[in-house]
XYZ file of C-alpha atoms in Angstrom:
480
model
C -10.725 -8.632 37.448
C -12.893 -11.677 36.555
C -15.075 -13.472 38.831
C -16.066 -17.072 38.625
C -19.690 -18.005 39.562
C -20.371 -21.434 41.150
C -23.541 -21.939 39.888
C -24.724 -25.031 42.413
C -26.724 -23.423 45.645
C -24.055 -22.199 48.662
C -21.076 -22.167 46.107
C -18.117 -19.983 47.093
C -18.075 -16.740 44.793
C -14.260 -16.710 43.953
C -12.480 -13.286 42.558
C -9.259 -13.763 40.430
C -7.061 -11.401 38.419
C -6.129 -12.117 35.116
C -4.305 -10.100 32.019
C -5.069 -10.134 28.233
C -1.437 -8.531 26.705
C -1.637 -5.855 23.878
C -2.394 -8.185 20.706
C 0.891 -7.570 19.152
C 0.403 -10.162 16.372
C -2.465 -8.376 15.023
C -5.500 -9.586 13.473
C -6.326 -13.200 13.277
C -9.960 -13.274 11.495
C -9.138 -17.101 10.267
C -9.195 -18.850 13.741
C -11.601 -20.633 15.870
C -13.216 -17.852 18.441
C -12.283 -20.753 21.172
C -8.975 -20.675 20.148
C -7.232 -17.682 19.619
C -4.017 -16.633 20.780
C -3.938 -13.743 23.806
C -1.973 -11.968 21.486
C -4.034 -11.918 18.197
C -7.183 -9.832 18.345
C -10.644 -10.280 16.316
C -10.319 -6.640 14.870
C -7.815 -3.284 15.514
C -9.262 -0.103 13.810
C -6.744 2.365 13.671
C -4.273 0.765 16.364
C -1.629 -0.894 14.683
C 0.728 -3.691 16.565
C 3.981 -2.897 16.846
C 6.734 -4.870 19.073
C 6.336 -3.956 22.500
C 2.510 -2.752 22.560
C -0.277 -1.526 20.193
C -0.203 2.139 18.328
C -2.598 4.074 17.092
C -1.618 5.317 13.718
C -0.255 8.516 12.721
C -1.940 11.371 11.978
C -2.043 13.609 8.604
C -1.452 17.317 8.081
C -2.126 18.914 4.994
C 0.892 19.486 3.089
C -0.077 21.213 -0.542
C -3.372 22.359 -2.421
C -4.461 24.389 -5.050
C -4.641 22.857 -8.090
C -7.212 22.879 -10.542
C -10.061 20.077 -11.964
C -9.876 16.743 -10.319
C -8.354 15.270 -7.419
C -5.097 14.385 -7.657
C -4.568 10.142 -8.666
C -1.270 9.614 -8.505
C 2.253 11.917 -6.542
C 5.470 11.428 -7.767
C 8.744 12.006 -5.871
C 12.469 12.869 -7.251
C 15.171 12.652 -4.926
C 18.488 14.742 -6.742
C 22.225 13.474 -5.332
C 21.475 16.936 -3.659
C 18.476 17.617 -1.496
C 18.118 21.037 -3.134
C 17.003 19.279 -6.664
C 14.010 16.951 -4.594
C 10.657 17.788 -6.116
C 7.379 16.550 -5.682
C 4.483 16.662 -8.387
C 1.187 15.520 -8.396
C -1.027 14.526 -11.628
C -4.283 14.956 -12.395
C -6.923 14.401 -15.099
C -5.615 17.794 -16.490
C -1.874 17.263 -15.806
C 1.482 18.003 -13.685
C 1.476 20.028 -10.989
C 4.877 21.167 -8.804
C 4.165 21.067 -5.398
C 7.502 20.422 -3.914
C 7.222 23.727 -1.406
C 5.599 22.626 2.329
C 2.457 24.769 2.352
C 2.027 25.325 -1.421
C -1.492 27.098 -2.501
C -0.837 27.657 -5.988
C 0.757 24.957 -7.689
C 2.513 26.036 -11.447
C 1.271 23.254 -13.985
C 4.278 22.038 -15.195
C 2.497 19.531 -18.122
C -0.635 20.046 -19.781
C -2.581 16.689 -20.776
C -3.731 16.746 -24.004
C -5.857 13.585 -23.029
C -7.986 14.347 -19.481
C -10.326 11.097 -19.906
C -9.864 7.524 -18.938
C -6.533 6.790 -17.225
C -5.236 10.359 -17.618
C -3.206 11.137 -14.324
C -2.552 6.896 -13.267
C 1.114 7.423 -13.787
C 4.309 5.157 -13.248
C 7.651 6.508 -12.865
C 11.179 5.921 -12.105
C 14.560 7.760 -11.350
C 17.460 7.231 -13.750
C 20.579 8.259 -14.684
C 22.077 7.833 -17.983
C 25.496 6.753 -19.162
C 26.182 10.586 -19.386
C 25.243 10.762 -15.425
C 21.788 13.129 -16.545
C 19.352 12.816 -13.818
C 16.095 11.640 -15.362
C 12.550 11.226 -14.073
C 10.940 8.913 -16.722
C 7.299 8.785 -16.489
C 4.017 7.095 -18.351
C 0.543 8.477 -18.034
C -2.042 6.082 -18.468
C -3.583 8.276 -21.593
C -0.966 10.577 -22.547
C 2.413 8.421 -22.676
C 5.797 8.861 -22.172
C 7.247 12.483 -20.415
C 10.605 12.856 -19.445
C 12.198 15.172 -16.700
C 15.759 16.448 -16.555
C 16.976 17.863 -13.722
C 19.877 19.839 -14.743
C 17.292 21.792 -16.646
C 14.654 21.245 -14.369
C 12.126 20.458 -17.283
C 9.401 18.245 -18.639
C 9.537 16.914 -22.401
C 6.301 15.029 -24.253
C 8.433 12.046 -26.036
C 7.733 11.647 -29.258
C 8.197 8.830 -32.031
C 10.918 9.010 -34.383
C 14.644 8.568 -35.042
C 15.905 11.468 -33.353
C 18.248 11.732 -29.961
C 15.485 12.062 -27.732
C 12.739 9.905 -29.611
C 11.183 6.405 -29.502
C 11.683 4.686 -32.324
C 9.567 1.352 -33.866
C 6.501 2.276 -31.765
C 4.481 5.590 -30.650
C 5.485 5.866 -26.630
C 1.839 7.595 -26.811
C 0.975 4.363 -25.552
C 3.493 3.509 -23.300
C 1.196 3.472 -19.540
C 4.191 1.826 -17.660
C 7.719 2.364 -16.772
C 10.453 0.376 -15.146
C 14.452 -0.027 -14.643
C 15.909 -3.636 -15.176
C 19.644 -4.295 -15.000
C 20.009 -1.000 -16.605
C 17.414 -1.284 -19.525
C 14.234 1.295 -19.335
C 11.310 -1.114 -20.073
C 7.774 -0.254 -20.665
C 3.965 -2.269 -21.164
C 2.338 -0.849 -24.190
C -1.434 -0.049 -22.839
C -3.491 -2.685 -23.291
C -1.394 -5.787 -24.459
C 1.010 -8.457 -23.514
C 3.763 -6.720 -25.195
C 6.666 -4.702 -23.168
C 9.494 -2.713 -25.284
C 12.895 -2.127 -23.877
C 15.846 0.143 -24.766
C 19.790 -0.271 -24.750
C 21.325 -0.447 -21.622
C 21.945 2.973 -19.879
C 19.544 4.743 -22.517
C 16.278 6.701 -21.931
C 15.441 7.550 -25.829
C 16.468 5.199 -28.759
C 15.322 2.228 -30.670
C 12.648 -0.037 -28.531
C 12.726 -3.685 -28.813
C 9.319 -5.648 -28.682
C 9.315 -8.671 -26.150
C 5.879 -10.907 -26.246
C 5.028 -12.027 -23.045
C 1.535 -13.725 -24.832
C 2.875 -17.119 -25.179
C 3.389 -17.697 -21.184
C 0.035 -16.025 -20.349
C -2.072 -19.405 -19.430
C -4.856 -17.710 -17.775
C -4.676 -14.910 -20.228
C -4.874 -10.984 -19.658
C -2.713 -8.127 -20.890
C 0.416 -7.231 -19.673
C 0.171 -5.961 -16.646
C 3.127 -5.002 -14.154
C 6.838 -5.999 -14.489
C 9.557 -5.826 -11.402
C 12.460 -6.209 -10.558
C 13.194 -9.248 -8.076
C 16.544 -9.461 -6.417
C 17.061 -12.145 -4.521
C 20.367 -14.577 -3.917
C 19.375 -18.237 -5.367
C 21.925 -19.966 -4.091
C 24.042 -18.481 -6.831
C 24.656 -15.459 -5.727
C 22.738 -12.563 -5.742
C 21.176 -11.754 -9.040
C 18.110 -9.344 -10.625
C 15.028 -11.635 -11.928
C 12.629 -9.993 -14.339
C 9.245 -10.883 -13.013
C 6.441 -10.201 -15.585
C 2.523 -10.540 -14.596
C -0.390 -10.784 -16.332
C -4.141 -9.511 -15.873
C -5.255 -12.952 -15.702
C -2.785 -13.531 -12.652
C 0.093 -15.571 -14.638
C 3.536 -14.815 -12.972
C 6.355 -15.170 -14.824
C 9.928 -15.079 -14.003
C 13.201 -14.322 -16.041
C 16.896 -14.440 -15.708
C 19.621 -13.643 -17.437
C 20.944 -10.168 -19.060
C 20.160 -9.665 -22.322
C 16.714 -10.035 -23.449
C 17.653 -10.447 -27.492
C 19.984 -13.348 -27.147
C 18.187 -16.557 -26.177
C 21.591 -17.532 -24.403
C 21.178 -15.421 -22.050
C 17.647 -14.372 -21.238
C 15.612 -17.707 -20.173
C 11.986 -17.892 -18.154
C 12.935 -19.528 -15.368
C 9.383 -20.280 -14.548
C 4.774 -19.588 -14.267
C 3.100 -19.531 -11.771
C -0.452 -18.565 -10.782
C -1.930 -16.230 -8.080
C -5.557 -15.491 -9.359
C -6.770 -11.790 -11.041
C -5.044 -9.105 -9.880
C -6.805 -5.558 -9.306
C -7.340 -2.556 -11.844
C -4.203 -0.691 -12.134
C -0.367 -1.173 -12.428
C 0.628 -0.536 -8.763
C 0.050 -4.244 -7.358
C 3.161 -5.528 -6.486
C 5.926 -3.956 -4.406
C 9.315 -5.361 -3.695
C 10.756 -5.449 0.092
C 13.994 -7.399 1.792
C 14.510 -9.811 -0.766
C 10.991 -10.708 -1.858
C 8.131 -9.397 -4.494
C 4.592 -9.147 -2.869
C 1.653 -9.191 -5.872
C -1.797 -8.114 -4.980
C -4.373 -10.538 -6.553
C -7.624 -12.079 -5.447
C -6.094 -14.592 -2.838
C -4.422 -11.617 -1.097
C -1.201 -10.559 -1.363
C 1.080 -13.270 -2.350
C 5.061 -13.416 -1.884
C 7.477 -14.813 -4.853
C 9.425 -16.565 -2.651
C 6.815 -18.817 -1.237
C 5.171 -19.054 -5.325
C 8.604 -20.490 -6.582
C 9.184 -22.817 -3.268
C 6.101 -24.765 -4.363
C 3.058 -22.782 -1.752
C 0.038 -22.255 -3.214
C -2.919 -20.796 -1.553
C -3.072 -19.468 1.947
C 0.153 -20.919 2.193
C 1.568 -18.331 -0.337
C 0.045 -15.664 1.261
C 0.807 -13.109 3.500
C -2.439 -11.643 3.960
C -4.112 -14.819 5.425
C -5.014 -14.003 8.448
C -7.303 -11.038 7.327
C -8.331 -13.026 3.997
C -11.850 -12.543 5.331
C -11.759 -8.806 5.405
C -9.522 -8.084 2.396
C -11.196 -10.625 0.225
C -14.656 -8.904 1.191
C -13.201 -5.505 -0.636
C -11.669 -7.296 -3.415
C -14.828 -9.297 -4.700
C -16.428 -5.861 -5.008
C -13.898 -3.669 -6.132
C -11.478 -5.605 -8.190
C -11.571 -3.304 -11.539
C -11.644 -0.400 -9.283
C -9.562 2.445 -9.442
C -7.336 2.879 -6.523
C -5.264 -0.295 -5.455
C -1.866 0.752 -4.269
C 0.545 -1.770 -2.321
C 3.426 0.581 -1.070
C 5.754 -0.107 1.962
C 7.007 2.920 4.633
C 9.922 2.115 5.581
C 9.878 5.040 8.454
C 8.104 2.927 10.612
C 8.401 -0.171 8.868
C 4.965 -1.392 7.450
C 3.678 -2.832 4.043
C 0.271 -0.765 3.321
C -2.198 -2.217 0.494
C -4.512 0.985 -0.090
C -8.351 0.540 -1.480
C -10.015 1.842 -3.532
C -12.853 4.389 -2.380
C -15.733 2.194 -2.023
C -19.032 2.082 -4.886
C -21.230 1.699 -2.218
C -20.115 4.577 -0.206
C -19.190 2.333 2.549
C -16.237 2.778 4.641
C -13.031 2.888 2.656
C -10.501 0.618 4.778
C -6.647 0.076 4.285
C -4.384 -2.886 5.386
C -1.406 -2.132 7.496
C 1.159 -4.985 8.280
C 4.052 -4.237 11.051
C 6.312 -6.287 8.303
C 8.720 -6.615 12.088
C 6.399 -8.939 13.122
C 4.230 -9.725 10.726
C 0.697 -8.788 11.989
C -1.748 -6.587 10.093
C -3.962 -4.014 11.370
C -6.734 -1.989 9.585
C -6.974 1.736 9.211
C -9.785 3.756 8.454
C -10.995 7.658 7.929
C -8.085 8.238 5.379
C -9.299 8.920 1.781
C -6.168 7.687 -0.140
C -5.721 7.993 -3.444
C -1.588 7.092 -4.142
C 0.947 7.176 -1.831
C 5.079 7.573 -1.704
C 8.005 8.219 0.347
C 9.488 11.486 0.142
C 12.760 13.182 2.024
C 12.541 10.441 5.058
C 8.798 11.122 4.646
C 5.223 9.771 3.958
C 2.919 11.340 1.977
C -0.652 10.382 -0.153
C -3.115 12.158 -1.956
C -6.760 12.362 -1.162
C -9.393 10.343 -3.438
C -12.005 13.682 -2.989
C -9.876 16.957 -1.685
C -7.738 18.298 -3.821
C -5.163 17.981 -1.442
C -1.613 16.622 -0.376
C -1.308 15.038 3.200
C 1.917 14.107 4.910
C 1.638 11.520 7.552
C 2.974 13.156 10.820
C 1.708 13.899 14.359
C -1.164 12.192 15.991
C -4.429 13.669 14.970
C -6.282 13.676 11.976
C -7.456 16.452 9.062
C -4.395 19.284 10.268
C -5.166 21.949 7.676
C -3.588 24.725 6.067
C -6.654 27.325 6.007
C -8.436 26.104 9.420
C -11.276 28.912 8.748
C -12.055 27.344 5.288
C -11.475 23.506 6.394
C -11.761 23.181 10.236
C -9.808 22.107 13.038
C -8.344 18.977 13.062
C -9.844 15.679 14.930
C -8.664 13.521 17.375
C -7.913 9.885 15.714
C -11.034 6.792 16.367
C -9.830 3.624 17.360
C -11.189 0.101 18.109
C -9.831 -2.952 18.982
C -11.472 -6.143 20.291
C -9.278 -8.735 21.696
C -9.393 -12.101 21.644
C -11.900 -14.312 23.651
C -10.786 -16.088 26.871
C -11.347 -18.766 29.232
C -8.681 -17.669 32.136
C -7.769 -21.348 32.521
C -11.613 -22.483 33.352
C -13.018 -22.796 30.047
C -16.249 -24.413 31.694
C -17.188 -21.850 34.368
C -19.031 -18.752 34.133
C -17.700 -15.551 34.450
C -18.503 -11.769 35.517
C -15.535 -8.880 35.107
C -15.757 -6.327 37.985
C -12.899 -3.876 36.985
C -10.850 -3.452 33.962
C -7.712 -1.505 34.320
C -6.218 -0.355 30.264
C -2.778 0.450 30.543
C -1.473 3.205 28.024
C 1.426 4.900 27.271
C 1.512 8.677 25.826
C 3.528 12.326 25.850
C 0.971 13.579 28.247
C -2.350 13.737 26.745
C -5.138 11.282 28.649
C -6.579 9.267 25.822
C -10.315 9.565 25.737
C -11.661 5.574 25.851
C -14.425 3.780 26.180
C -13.820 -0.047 27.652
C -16.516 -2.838 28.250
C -16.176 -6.573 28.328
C -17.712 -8.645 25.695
C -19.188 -12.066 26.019
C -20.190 -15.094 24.294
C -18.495 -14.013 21.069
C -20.030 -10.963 20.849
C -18.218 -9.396 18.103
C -19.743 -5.829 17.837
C -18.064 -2.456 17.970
C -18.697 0.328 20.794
C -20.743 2.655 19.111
C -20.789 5.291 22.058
C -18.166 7.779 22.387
C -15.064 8.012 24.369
C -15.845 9.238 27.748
C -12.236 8.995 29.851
C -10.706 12.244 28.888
C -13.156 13.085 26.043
C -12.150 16.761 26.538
């Protein structure tokens, strides 16, 4: 309850009750302090908006361990027409590892690396399934190339160059760090140049065809990430090829065949600034391709309707925050822009901070649009799984699966410890309770929550005068 103060001698002290909602639309660190909505907030650690309230984020249990040499950088997922073929990996410096079974401690090495330096273990991968109905996984290590999976024999083959069935031919897919599926044609970037290769339609081996990209690349770079962009034009719905550059030059194909000029055209550039280290910086979601660069993360749709800017991004309301961690960590390892569709949020993972500060992830409620921030999970790469979540951590070499609603849940408590209860903060917006001019004094606050049971341990205060500093004392309101 807030009390206004008459500050002239023998003024009436008057008490009034007022109500600040959850901030369901999230962070809003690009508005006036005096102006701010009731239902934005200055900053949500760990408490995420969704429609009806504010939720802190799920928790992680340990899922898989075991493996040898460095943390795991990247997991990949298969998901078989039958659930009994789903496998998970993850890859290291060193190589493959299986560790599809919940609670696996000793993970068989599937591949061995023959390169463990530089990118060794930054994979990309895809599902397919040739014209012969083989389930593939098709997958490019950022130092060792091209592997292939099969499931029907439930193994992993090195590709090699050459004219054979199962061969690349016209370049050495040793240098292949990127793999992707467009209108039926396996593409891939060649490390370290403007150049992708594709193959014939429905094929996972063959003759590769060179296709320059150099020529549209204004603000230069190598080749960087290519997606596929499906969106209805007003022609019906059709796959765009959507090509990006280091330099932060999007460009954007249609058409079918990329050998016949008749029908393969650039449809048009367009600019969104340097993008971060790594291939996993764009993500597509409900009809639109979101690209991670230095002005946030941008949205095609809004690029090729003319917005530029802050306009053209999504991520404008935190710009101040993500910004911060992008003009430091930009050719960092460790950028990841992945969407969970089991409770419907876009997540743009960091990179583990050089200055050992705080690593922080972005977390939009893509129902509403509003971001929140999450902290105290060391993410390396991240995918969805059998209806699942689940990320590897940038120092453990472990496997986490998002689920319950504490934190660190691990397999061998004696070795590791018990788990933690989840930190949150969240500082609302500033306001004036309709008398913007008059002092004020709050004499009870009254949080409202909503849980299975369990008192949440809290610690509330009212801030004034813009104060924007976090509670550093710890919950005392069910603490135990």
């Amino acid at each position: 309850m807030a009390q206004r103060v008459d500050r002239y001698r023998g003024g009436r002290q008057r008490s009034q009750p007022g109500t600040i909602p959850a901030p369901i639309d999230g962070i809003n660190a690009t508005a006036a302090l005096a102006a701010m909505s009731p239902l934005e907030c200055i900053y949500s650690y760990n408490m995420l908006p969704k429609d009806s309230g504010m939720e802190v984020r799920k928790g992680s249990v340990e899922y898989a361990n075991g493996w040898t040499g460095t943390f795991a950088r990247s997991i990949v997922a298969f998901e078989g027409q039958d659930s009994s073929n789903d496998r998970l990996w993850v890859c290291n410096t060193t190589g493959i590892w299986d560790v599809t079974t919940d609670g696996e401690t000793s993970p068989t090495q599937d591949v061995t690396f023959a390169t463990t330096t530089g990118n060794a273990g930054i994979v990309s991968y895809v599902q397919f399934s040739t014209d012969g109905d083989e389930e593939l996984l098709l997958l490019c290590d950022g130092a060792n190339g091209y592997y292939t999976w099969t499931r029907s024999t439930d193994t992993w083959a090195k590709i090699a160059t050459g004219a054979g069935a199962t061969q690349i031919d016209n370049v050495d897919p040793v240098n292949f760090d990127f793999v992707t599926i467009w209108k039926k044609r396996v593409w891939f970037i060649e490390a370290g140049k403007s150049s992708a290769w594709y193959l014939a339609p429905g094929a996972a081996y063959g003759a590769a065809i060179e296709f320059n990209f150099a020529d549209q690349f204004r603000f230069g770079g190598a080749l960087r990430a290519i997606h596929n962009w499906t969106l209805d034009a007003g022609d019906g719905i059709d796959d765009k090829l959507v090509a990006i550059s280091g330099g932060g030059d999007v460009c954007v194909y249609t058409g079918t065949d990329p050998a016949a000029v008749s029908s393969f055209e650039l449809q048009g550039t367009w600019y969104v600034g340097a993008v971060p280290a790594g291939r996993r910086i764009a993500t597509e979601h409900a009809g639109d391709l979101f690209i991670l660069s230095r002005q946030g993360l941008m949205a095609l749709s809004r690029l090729t309707q003319g917005m530029t800017g802050e306009d053209a991004s999504i991520t404008h309301k935190i710009s101040p925050y993500i910004r911060e961690v992008l003009d430091n960590e930009l050719t960092t390892f460790g950028w990841d822009v992945h969407v969970d569709m089991t409770e419907n949020l876009l997540t743009i993972n960091t990179p583990a901070r050089s200055d050992n500060t705080q690593q922080q992830n972005f977390q939009m409620y893509l129902g509403r649009g509003s971001w929140g921030i999450v902290r105290d999970l060391p993410i390396a790469n991240t995918t969805n799984w059998q209806g699942e979540v689940y990320w590897t951590d940038n120092v453990q070499l472990k496997v986490f699966k998002k689920s319950g609603n504490i934190d660190q849940v691990y397999l061998n408590t004696a070795t590791d410890g018990e788990a933690v209860a989840i930190d949150w903060q969240l500082l609302t917006a500033y306001q004036d309770f309709g008398s913007s001019a008059a002092y004020k004094r709050l004499h009870f606050i009254r949080p409202i929550f909503s849980s299975d049971g369990a008192e949440p341990g809290i610690n509330v205060r009212a801030y004034y005068n813009y104060d924007l500093s976090a509670i550093s004392e710890p919950p005392t309101l069910g603490a135990d």
